[in-house]
PDB file of C-alpha atoms in Angstrom:
ATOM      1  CA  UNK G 200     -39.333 -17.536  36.246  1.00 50.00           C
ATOM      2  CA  UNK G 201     -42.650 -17.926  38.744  1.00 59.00           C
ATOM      3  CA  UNK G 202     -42.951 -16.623  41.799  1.00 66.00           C
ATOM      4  CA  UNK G 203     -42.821 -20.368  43.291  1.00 71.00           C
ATOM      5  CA  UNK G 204     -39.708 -21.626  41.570  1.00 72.00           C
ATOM      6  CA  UNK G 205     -36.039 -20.452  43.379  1.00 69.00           C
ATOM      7  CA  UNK G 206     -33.758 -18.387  41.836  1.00 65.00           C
ATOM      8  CA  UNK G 207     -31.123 -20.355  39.556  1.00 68.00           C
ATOM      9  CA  UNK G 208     -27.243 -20.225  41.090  1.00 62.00           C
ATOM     10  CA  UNK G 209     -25.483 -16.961  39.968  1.00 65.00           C
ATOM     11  CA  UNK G 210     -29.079 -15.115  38.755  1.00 70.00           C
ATOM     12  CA  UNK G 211     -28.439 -12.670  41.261  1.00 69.00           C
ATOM     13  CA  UNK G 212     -31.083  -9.876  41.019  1.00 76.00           C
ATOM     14  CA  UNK G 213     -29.461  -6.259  40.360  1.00 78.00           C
ATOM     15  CA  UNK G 214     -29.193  -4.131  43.067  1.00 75.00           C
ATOM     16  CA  UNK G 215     -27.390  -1.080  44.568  1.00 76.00           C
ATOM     17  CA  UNK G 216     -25.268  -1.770  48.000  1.00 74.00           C
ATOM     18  CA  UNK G 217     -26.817   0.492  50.865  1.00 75.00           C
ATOM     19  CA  UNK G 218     -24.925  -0.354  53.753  1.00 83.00           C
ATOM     20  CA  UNK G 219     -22.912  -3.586  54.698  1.00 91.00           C
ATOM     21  CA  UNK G 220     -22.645  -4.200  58.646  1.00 95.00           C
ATOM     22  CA  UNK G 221     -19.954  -6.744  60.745  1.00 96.00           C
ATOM     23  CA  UNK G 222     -21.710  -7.086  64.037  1.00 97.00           C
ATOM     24  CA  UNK G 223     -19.882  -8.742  67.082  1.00 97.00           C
ATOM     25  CA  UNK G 224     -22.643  -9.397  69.724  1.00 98.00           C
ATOM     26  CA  UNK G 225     -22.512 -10.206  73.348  1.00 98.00           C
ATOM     27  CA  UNK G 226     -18.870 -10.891  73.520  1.00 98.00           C
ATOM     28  CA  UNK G 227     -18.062 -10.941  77.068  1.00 98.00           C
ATOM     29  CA  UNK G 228     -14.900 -11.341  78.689  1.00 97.00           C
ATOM     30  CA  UNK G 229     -13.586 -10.584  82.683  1.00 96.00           C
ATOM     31  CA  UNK G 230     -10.798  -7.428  81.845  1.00 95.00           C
ATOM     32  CA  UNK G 231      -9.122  -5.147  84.590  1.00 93.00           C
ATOM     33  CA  UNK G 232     -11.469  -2.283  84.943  1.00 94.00           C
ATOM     34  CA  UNK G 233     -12.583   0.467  87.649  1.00 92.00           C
ATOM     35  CA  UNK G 234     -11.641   4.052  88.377  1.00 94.00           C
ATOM     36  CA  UNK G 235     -10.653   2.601  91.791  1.00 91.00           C
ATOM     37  CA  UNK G 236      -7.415   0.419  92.526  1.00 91.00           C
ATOM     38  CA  UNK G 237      -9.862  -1.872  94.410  1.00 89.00           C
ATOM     39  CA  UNK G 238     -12.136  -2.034  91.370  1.00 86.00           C
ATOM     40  CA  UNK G 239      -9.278  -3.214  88.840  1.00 87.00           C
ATOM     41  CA  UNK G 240      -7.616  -5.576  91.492  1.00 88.00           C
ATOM     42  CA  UNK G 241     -10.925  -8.338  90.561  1.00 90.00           C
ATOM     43  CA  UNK G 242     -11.678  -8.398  87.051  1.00 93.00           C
ATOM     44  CA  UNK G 243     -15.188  -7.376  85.773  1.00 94.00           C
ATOM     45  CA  UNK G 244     -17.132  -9.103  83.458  1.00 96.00           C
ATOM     46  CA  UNK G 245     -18.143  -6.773  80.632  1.00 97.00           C
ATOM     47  CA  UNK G 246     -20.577  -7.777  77.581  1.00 98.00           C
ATOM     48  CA  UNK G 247     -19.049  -5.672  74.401  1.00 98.00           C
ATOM     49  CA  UNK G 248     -21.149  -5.187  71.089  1.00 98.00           C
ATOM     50  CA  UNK G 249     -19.039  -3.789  67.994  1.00 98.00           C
ATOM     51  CA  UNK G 250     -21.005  -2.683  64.494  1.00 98.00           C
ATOM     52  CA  UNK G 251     -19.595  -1.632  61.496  1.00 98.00           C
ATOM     53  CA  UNK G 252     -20.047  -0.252  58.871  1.00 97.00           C
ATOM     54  CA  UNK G 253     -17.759  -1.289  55.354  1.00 95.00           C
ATOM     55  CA  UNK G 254     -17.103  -0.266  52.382  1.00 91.00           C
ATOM     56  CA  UNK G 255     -17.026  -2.237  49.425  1.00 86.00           C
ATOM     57  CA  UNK G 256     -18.872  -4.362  47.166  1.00 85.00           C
ATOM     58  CA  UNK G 257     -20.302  -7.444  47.803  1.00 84.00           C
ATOM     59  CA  UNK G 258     -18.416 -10.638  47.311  1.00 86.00           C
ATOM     60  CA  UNK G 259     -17.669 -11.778  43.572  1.00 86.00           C
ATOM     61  CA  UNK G 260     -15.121 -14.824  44.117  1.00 92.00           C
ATOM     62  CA  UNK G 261     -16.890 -15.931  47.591  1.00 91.00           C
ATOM     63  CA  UNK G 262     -13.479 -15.613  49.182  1.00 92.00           C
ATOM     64  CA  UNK G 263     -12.420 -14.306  52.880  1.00 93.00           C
ATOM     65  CA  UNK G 264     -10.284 -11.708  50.960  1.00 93.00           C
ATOM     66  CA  UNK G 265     -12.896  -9.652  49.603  1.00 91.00           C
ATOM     67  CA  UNK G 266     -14.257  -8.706  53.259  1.00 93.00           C
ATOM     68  CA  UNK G 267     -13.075  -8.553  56.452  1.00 94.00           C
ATOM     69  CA  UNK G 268     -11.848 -11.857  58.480  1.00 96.00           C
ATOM     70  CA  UNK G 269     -14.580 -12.126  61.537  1.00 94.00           C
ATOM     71  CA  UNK G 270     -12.042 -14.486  62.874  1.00 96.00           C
ATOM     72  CA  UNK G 271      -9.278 -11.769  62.879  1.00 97.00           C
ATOM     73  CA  UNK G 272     -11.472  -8.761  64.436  1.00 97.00           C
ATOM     74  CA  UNK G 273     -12.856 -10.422  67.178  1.00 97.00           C
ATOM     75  CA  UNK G 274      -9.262 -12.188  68.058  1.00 98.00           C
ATOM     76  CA  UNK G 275      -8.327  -8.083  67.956  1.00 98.00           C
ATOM     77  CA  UNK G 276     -11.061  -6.408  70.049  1.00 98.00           C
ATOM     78  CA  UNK G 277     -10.656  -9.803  72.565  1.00 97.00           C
ATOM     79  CA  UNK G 278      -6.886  -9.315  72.896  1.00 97.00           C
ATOM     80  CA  UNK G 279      -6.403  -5.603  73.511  1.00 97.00           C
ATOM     81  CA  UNK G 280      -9.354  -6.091  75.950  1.00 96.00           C
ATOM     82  CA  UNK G 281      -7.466  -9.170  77.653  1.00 95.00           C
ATOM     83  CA  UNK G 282      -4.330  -6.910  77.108  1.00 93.00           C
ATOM     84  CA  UNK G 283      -4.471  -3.931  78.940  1.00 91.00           C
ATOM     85  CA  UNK G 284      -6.204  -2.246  82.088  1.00 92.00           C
ATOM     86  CA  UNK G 285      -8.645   0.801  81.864  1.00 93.00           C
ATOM     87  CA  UNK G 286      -9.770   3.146  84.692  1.00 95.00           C
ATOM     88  CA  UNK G 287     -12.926   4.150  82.104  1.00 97.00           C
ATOM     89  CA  UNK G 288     -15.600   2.176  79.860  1.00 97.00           C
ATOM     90  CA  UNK G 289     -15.049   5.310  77.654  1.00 98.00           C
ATOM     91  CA  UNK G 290     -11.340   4.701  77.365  1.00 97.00           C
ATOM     92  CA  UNK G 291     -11.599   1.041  76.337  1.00 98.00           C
ATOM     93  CA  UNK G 292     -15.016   2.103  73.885  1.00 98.00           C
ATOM     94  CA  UNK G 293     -12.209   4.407  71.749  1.00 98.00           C
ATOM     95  CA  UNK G 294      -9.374   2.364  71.897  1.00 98.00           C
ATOM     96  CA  UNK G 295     -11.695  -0.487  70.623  1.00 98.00           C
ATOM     97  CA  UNK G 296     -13.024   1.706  68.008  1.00 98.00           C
ATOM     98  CA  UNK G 297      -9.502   2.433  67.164  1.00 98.00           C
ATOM     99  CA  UNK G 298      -8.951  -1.482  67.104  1.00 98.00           C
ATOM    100  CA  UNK G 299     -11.734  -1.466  64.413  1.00 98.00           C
ATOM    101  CA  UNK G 300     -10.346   0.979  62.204  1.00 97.00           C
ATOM    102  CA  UNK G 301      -7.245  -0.769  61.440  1.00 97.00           C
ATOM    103  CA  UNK G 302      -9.493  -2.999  59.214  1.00 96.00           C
ATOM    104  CA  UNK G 303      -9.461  -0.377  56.394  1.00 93.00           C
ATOM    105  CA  UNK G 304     -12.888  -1.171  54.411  1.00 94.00           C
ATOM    106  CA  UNK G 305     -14.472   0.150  57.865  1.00 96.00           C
ATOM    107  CA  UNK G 306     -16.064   3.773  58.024  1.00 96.00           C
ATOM    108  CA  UNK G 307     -17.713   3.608  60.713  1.00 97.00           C
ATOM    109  CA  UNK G 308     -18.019   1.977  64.444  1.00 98.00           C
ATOM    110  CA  UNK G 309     -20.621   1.773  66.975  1.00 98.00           C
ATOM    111  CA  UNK G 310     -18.840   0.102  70.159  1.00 98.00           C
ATOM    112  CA  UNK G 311     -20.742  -0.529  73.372  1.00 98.00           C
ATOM    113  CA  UNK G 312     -19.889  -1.936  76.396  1.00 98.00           C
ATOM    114  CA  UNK G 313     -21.599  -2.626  79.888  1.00 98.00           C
ATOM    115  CA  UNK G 314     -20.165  -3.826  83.344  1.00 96.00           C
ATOM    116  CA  UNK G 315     -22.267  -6.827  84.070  1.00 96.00           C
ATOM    117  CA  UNK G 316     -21.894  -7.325  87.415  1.00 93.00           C
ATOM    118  CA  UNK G 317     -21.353  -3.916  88.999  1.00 90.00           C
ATOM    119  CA  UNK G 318     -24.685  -3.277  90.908  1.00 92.00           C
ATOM    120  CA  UNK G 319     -26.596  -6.279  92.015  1.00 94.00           C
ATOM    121  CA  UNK G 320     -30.253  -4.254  90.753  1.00 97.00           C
ATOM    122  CA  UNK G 321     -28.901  -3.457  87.195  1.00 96.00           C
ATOM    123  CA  UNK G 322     -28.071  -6.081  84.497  1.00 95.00           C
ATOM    124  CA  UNK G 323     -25.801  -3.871  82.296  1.00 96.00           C
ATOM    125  CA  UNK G 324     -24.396  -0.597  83.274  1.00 96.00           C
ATOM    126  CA  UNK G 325     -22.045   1.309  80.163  1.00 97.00           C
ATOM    127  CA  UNK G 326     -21.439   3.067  77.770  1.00 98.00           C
ATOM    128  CA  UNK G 327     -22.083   3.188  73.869  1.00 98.00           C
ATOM    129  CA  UNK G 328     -19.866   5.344  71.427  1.00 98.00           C
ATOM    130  CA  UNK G 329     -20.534   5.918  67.070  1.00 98.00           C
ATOM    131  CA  UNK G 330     -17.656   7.054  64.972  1.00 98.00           C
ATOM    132  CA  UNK G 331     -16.895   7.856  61.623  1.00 97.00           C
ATOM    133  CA  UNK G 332     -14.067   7.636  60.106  1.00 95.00           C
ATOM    134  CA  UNK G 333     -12.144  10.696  58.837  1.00 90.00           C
ATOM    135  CA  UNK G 334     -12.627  11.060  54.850  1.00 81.00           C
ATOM    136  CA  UNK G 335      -9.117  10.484  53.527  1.00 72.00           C
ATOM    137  CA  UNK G 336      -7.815   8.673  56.254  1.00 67.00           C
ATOM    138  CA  UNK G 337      -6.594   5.220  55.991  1.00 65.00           C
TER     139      UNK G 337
END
């Protein structure tokens, strides 16, 4: 095969997986929110990122059940957002990364989340948390 021609279907080239990532960007939603009983009684508009990192290999049958349903972890992370009201952006950051590992091919999580409109002078104001999960935990 040239350099110019494309790559026939199914000639995959032979490789090692690194790292596969799910990435939820810029979801934002208005949640219940604030240290203050004032703060919660209006909800806040929050932008929330979510990355993770999986663990296994790379699609063989091209089929949603070899990796895990987009659909089905952003309906998660939206709902218990949507669900439930938080004094802290730390609370809601673990509880989401908790939300995360219930999708068991995922190790890791990186979850952050700003309050968009709290200060007029400051376009995101938050908090970003990484963890891994436990070996042997499922």
């Amino acid at each position: 095969m040239s350099i110019t021609e494309p790559r026939q279907t199914g000639d995959r080239v032979k490789s090692d997986v690194l790292s596969q990532r799910i990435l939820i960007r810029d979801l934002t939603l208005s949640c219940s929110i604030g240290v203050s009983d004032e703060e919660r009684a209006r909800r806040q508009r929050l932008r929330i990122n979510v990355e993770l990192l999986v663990d296994y290999p790379p699609p063989v049958r091209d089929t949603i059940t070899e990796v895990v349903d987009y659909g089905r972890l952003a309906k998660a992370v939206r709902n218990h957002c949507l669900g439930t009201t938080f004094r802290l952006l730390e609370t809601l950051a673990e509880e989401l990364s908790d939300v995360c590992f219930g999708f068991p091919p995922v190790s890791e999580t990186r979850v952050r989340i700003e309050k968009l409109d709290r200060y007029a002078d400051i376009g995101g104001i938050g908090v970003e948390i990484a963890r891994r999960r436990r070996s042997g935990q499922a």
